[in-house]
């Protein structure tokens, strides 16, 4: 079981919340907008902006109506209406499956539902088979949700097969000592460090090296940090690691 942090929140939730918030900001910044907490997507204006950047389509033509000057009561009505439009856009226009995610849940800032919604956006726009530059095996190119992890894992193994005894069996423990992250970064910018000198027992160094080089030379923001892998009793969060790894797809 994952260790609970201060306030009783499991470590994986804290990590995933941070990673998803950082991922959302990668796109909102294109509209000169940023959030500090993923639950701010309960604001329909922010949610619609995110969807428009991701999809390249117009979600709501009159977003100014969401900021009605008529008082909190009417603002809430317009906000709820905007969230309804956003969810309809996702399910009907973009064919995104939102299981059990309702307008009221998002408007109320329900963390579980908002993180579930963001994960579906990541699957649609970041880890969809169409995003991969490397041709995929027909058996792994399905658009089905259950095959996304296998597709990404196959992609990683394909590019890291030359790295000796490195084993990547999953998106949790296989990344904990940092060597897999280092190998992925080294594959793209091999001139930045000597991979063969790295030690699996120096996880903190390996993680900091990989995240630092990826940020400095590839412009890949550190959605994760070494501290996320130090929580005793907490297995690294699978969805957080998949989200970060997906940022490397455009380079290979």
Short mmCIF file of C-alpha atoms in Angstrom, two decimals:
data_model
loop_
_atom_site.label_atom_id
_atom_site.label_comp_id
_atom_site.label_asym_id
_atom_site.label_seq_id
_atom_site.Cartn_x
_atom_site.Cartn_y
_atom_site.Cartn_z
CA UNK A 1 0.00 0.00 0.00
CA UNK A 2 1.18 3.51 -0.76
CA UNK A 3 2.34 5.52 2.22
CA UNK A 4 0.09 8.38 3.30
CA UNK A 5 1.75 11.77 3.42
CA UNK A 6 0.84 14.67 5.67
CA UNK A 7 -2.89 15.17 5.77
CA UNK A 8 -3.50 11.50 5.00
CA UNK A 9 -3.09 11.83 1.22
CA UNK A 10 -1.43 8.78 -0.39
CA UNK A 11 1.92 9.58 -1.99
CA UNK A 12 0.83 8.49 -5.47
CA UNK A 13 -2.07 10.95 -5.44
CA UNK A 14 0.27 13.81 -4.49
CA UNK A 15 2.66 12.87 -7.30
CA UNK A 16 -0.05 12.35 -9.90
CA UNK A 17 -1.75 15.61 -9.00
CA UNK A 18 1.54 17.48 -9.45
CA UNK A 19 2.40 15.74 -12.73
CA UNK A 20 -1.05 16.29 -14.22
CA UNK A 21 -1.01 19.95 -13.15
CA UNK A 22 2.38 20.42 -14.82
CA UNK A 23 1.17 18.64 -17.96
CA UNK A 24 -1.90 20.86 -18.22
CA UNK A 25 0.30 23.95 -17.89
CA UNK A 26 2.37 22.84 -20.89
CA UNK A 27 -0.70 23.67 -22.97
CA UNK A 28 -2.44 26.42 -21.01
CA UNK A 29 0.70 28.55 -21.19
CA UNK A 30 0.01 28.85 -24.91
CA UNK A 31 -3.02 30.93 -23.88
CA UNK A 32 -1.03 32.84 -21.25
CA UNK A 33 -2.83 30.89 -18.57
CA UNK A 34 -1.49 28.69 -15.76
CA UNK A 35 -2.97 26.73 -12.89
CA UNK A 36 -1.45 25.91 -9.51
CA UNK A 37 -3.77 23.00 -8.80
CA UNK A 38 -5.45 20.51 -11.14
CA UNK A 39 -8.76 21.18 -9.39
CA UNK A 40 -8.79 24.64 -10.96
CA UNK A 41 -10.12 22.89 -14.07
CA UNK A 42 -13.47 23.23 -12.34
CA UNK A 43 -13.31 26.66 -14.01
CA UNK A 44 -15.04 26.15 -17.36
CA UNK A 45 -13.02 28.91 -19.01
CA UNK A 46 -9.75 27.15 -18.18
CA UNK A 47 -11.11 23.76 -19.19
CA UNK A 48 -12.34 25.07 -22.53
CA UNK A 49 -9.00 26.79 -23.19
CA UNK A 50 -7.15 23.55 -22.50
CA UNK A 51 -9.40 21.60 -24.85
CA UNK A 52 -9.01 24.18 -27.61
CA UNK A 53 -5.21 24.07 -27.42
CA UNK A 54 -5.14 20.28 -27.35
CA UNK A 55 -7.66 19.75 -30.15
CA UNK A 56 -7.03 22.81 -32.31
CA UNK A 57 -10.80 23.32 -32.41
CA UNK A 58 -13.18 25.90 -30.99
CA UNK A 59 -15.06 24.57 -27.98
CA UNK A 60 -17.06 27.61 -26.94
CA UNK A 61 -17.26 30.77 -29.00
CA UNK A 62 -18.44 33.04 -26.19
CA UNK A 63 -16.21 32.15 -23.25
CA UNK A 64 -16.60 35.72 -21.96
CA UNK A 65 -20.09 34.72 -20.84
CA UNK A 66 -18.45 32.45 -18.26
CA UNK A 67 -17.26 35.57 -16.45
CA UNK A 68 -20.67 37.15 -16.02
CA UNK A 69 -20.65 40.38 -13.96
CA UNK A 70 -24.06 39.52 -12.51
CA UNK A 71 -22.76 37.93 -9.30
CA UNK A 72 -21.63 34.54 -7.96
CA UNK A 73 -24.99 32.86 -8.46
CA UNK A 74 -25.06 33.60 -12.16
CA UNK A 75 -21.35 32.92 -12.53
CA UNK A 76 -21.97 29.43 -11.17
CA UNK A 77 -24.77 28.88 -13.65
CA UNK A 78 -22.64 29.98 -16.58
CA UNK A 79 -19.68 27.96 -15.31
CA UNK A 80 -21.78 24.81 -15.03
CA UNK A 81 -23.13 25.42 -18.52
CA UNK A 82 -19.58 25.85 -19.84
CA UNK A 83 -18.43 22.60 -18.23
CA UNK A 84 -21.38 20.84 -19.82
CA UNK A 85 -20.31 22.15 -23.24
CA UNK A 86 -16.73 21.04 -22.57
CA UNK A 87 -17.74 17.50 -21.58
CA UNK A 88 -20.02 17.20 -24.60
CA UNK A 89 -17.14 18.33 -26.81
CA UNK A 90 -14.93 15.63 -25.33
CA UNK A 91 -17.42 12.80 -25.64
CA UNK A 92 -19.26 13.72 -28.85
CA UNK A 93 -16.71 15.62 -30.96
CA UNK A 94 -13.47 14.00 -29.78
CA UNK A 95 -14.85 10.55 -28.92
CA UNK A 96 -13.27 10.54 -25.47
CA UNK A 97 -14.82 8.12 -23.00
CA UNK A 98 -15.54 9.75 -19.65
CA UNK A 99 -16.84 7.00 -17.40
CA UNK A 100 -18.81 8.28 -14.43
CA UNK A 101 -17.61 11.86 -14.90
CA UNK A 102 -20.46 14.35 -14.65
CA UNK A 103 -20.82 18.12 -14.86
CA UNK A 104 -21.51 18.40 -11.14
CA UNK A 105 -18.35 16.44 -10.29
CA UNK A 106 -16.11 18.75 -12.32
CA UNK A 107 -17.87 21.92 -11.14
CA UNK A 108 -17.42 20.82 -7.52
CA UNK A 109 -13.70 20.26 -8.04
CA UNK A 110 -13.90 16.51 -7.40
CA UNK A 111 -10.21 15.53 -7.48
CA UNK A 112 -10.75 11.92 -8.48
CA UNK A 113 -13.01 12.84 -11.39
CA UNK A 114 -10.84 15.70 -12.60
CA UNK A 115 -7.69 13.57 -12.56
CA UNK A 116 -9.58 10.80 -14.38
CA UNK A 117 -10.68 13.32 -17.00
CA UNK A 118 -7.14 14.68 -17.44
CA UNK A 119 -5.78 11.14 -17.82
CA UNK A 120 -8.23 10.53 -20.66
CA UNK A 121 -6.99 13.75 -22.31
CA UNK A 122 -3.40 12.51 -21.97
CA UNK A 123 -4.37 9.20 -23.58
CA UNK A 124 -6.13 11.02 -26.42
CA UNK A 125 -3.64 13.75 -27.22
CA UNK A 126 -0.29 12.59 -25.81
CA UNK A 127 -0.04 8.78 -25.93
CA UNK A 128 -2.42 7.94 -28.75
CA UNK A 129 -0.81 5.55 -31.31
CA UNK A 130 -1.06 8.29 -33.95
CA UNK A 131 1.42 10.37 -31.91
CA UNK A 132 4.28 7.90 -32.41
CA UNK A 133 6.88 8.61 -35.07
CA UNK A 134 8.22 5.05 -34.93
CA UNK A 135 6.01 2.56 -36.84
CA UNK A 136 4.19 0.32 -34.37
CA UNK A 137 3.35 -3.34 -34.54
CA UNK A 138 -0.23 -3.83 -35.82
CA UNK A 139 -1.02 -5.70 -32.61
CA UNK A 140 -0.07 -2.64 -30.59
CA UNK A 141 -1.60 0.09 -32.74
CA UNK A 142 -5.12 -0.31 -31.46
CA UNK A 143 -6.81 2.83 -30.20
CA UNK A 144 -8.26 0.88 -27.31
CA UNK A 145 -7.42 2.23 -23.88
CA UNK A 146 -6.16 -1.09 -22.54
CA UNK A 147 -3.45 -1.25 -25.22
CA UNK A 148 -1.98 2.20 -24.65
CA UNK A 149 0.39 1.00 -21.92
CA UNK A 150 1.61 -1.90 -24.08
CA UNK A 151 2.11 0.47 -27.01
CA UNK A 152 4.23 2.87 -25.00
CA UNK A 153 6.16 0.04 -23.37
CA UNK A 154 6.87 -1.48 -26.78
CA UNK A 155 8.10 1.91 -28.00
CA UNK A 156 10.45 2.26 -25.02
CA UNK A 157 11.86 -1.26 -25.44
CA UNK A 158 12.39 -0.70 -29.16
CA UNK A 159 14.54 2.37 -28.56
CA UNK A 160 16.42 1.04 -25.53
CA UNK A 161 17.19 -2.46 -26.81
CA UNK A 162 20.86 -1.55 -27.30
CA UNK A 163 21.34 -0.70 -23.62
CA UNK A 164 22.80 -4.02 -22.45
CA UNK A 165 21.12 -5.57 -19.45
CA UNK A 166 18.62 -2.77 -18.93
CA UNK A 167 15.17 -4.27 -18.39
CA UNK A 168 11.99 -2.25 -18.75
CA UNK A 169 9.09 -4.44 -17.72
CA UNK A 170 6.65 -1.81 -16.50
CA UNK A 171 6.09 1.88 -15.77
CA UNK A 172 6.70 1.62 -12.04
CA UNK A 173 9.65 -0.26 -10.51
CA UNK A 174 11.63 -0.44 -13.78
CA UNK A 175 12.18 3.33 -13.57
CA UNK A 176 12.92 3.63 -9.86
CA UNK A 177 16.73 3.60 -10.05
CA UNK A 178 16.77 6.18 -12.85
CA UNK A 179 18.74 4.13 -15.39
CA UNK A 180 15.81 3.75 -17.80
CA UNK A 181 15.24 7.53 -17.76
CA UNK A 182 18.97 8.07 -18.36
CA UNK A 183 19.00 5.59 -21.23
CA UNK A 184 16.06 7.31 -22.90
CA UNK A 185 17.71 10.72 -22.62
CA UNK A 186 21.09 9.30 -23.69
CA UNK A 187 19.49 7.78 -26.78
CA UNK A 188 18.58 11.28 -27.94
CA UNK A 189 21.60 13.30 -26.71
CA UNK A 190 24.41 10.74 -26.17
CA UNK A 191 27.06 13.46 -26.08
CA UNK A 192 25.82 14.86 -22.77
CA UNK A 193 26.96 12.04 -20.46
CA UNK A 194 28.55 8.58 -20.48
CA UNK A 195 25.77 6.10 -19.79
CA UNK A 196 28.12 3.17 -19.12
CA UNK A 197 29.52 4.88 -16.01
CA UNK A 198 26.14 5.10 -14.25
CA UNK A 199 25.44 3.01 -11.17
CA UNK A 200 22.04 1.46 -10.47
CA UNK A 201 22.67 2.06 -6.76
CA UNK A 202 22.87 5.81 -7.30
CA UNK A 203 19.19 6.36 -8.02
CA UNK A 204 19.05 9.97 -6.82
CA UNK A 205 21.98 10.99 -9.03
CA UNK A 206 20.57 9.11 -12.04
CA UNK A 207 17.13 10.68 -11.70
CA UNK A 208 18.49 14.19 -11.30
CA UNK A 209 20.81 13.68 -14.25
CA UNK A 210 18.07 12.42 -16.55
CA UNK A 211 15.53 15.10 -15.61
CA UNK A 212 18.14 17.86 -15.72
CA UNK A 213 19.60 16.94 -19.11
CA UNK A 214 16.13 16.42 -20.60
CA UNK A 215 15.11 19.89 -19.46
CA UNK A 216 18.32 21.68 -20.49
CA UNK A 217 18.97 20.07 -23.86
CA UNK A 218 15.56 18.83 -24.99
CA UNK A 219 13.29 21.39 -23.40
CA UNK A 220 11.31 18.63 -21.66
CA UNK A 221 10.03 20.06 -18.37
CA UNK A 222 10.58 17.95 -15.24
CA UNK A 223 7.02 16.87 -14.57
CA UNK A 224 8.60 14.50 -12.04
CA UNK A 225 11.54 14.95 -9.69
CA UNK A 226 13.82 12.64 -7.71
CA UNK A 227 11.78 13.17 -4.56
CA UNK A 228 8.81 11.41 -6.15
CA UNK A 229 10.83 8.19 -6.10
CA UNK A 230 11.95 8.46 -2.48
CA UNK A 231 8.62 7.97 -0.74
CA UNK A 232 9.18 4.86 1.34
CA UNK A 233 6.56 2.20 0.79
CA UNK A 234 5.24 4.00 -2.29
CA UNK A 235 5.61 2.39 -5.70
CA UNK A 236 6.21 5.05 -8.39
CA UNK A 237 2.94 6.14 -9.96
CA UNK A 238 2.39 4.44 -13.31
CA UNK A 239 0.30 7.16 -14.94
CA UNK A 240 2.74 9.87 -13.86
CA UNK A 241 5.70 8.03 -15.39
CA UNK A 242 3.78 7.29 -18.59
CA UNK A 243 2.85 10.97 -18.89
CA UNK A 244 6.47 12.07 -18.54
CA UNK A 245 7.82 9.41 -20.90
CA UNK A 246 5.25 10.41 -23.52
CA UNK A 247 6.98 13.80 -23.83
CA UNK A 248 9.94 12.04 -25.47
CA UNK A 249 7.85 10.55 -28.30
CA UNK A 250 8.43 13.45 -30.68
CA UNK A 251 12.21 12.99 -30.47
CA UNK A 252 12.36 9.32 -31.55
#
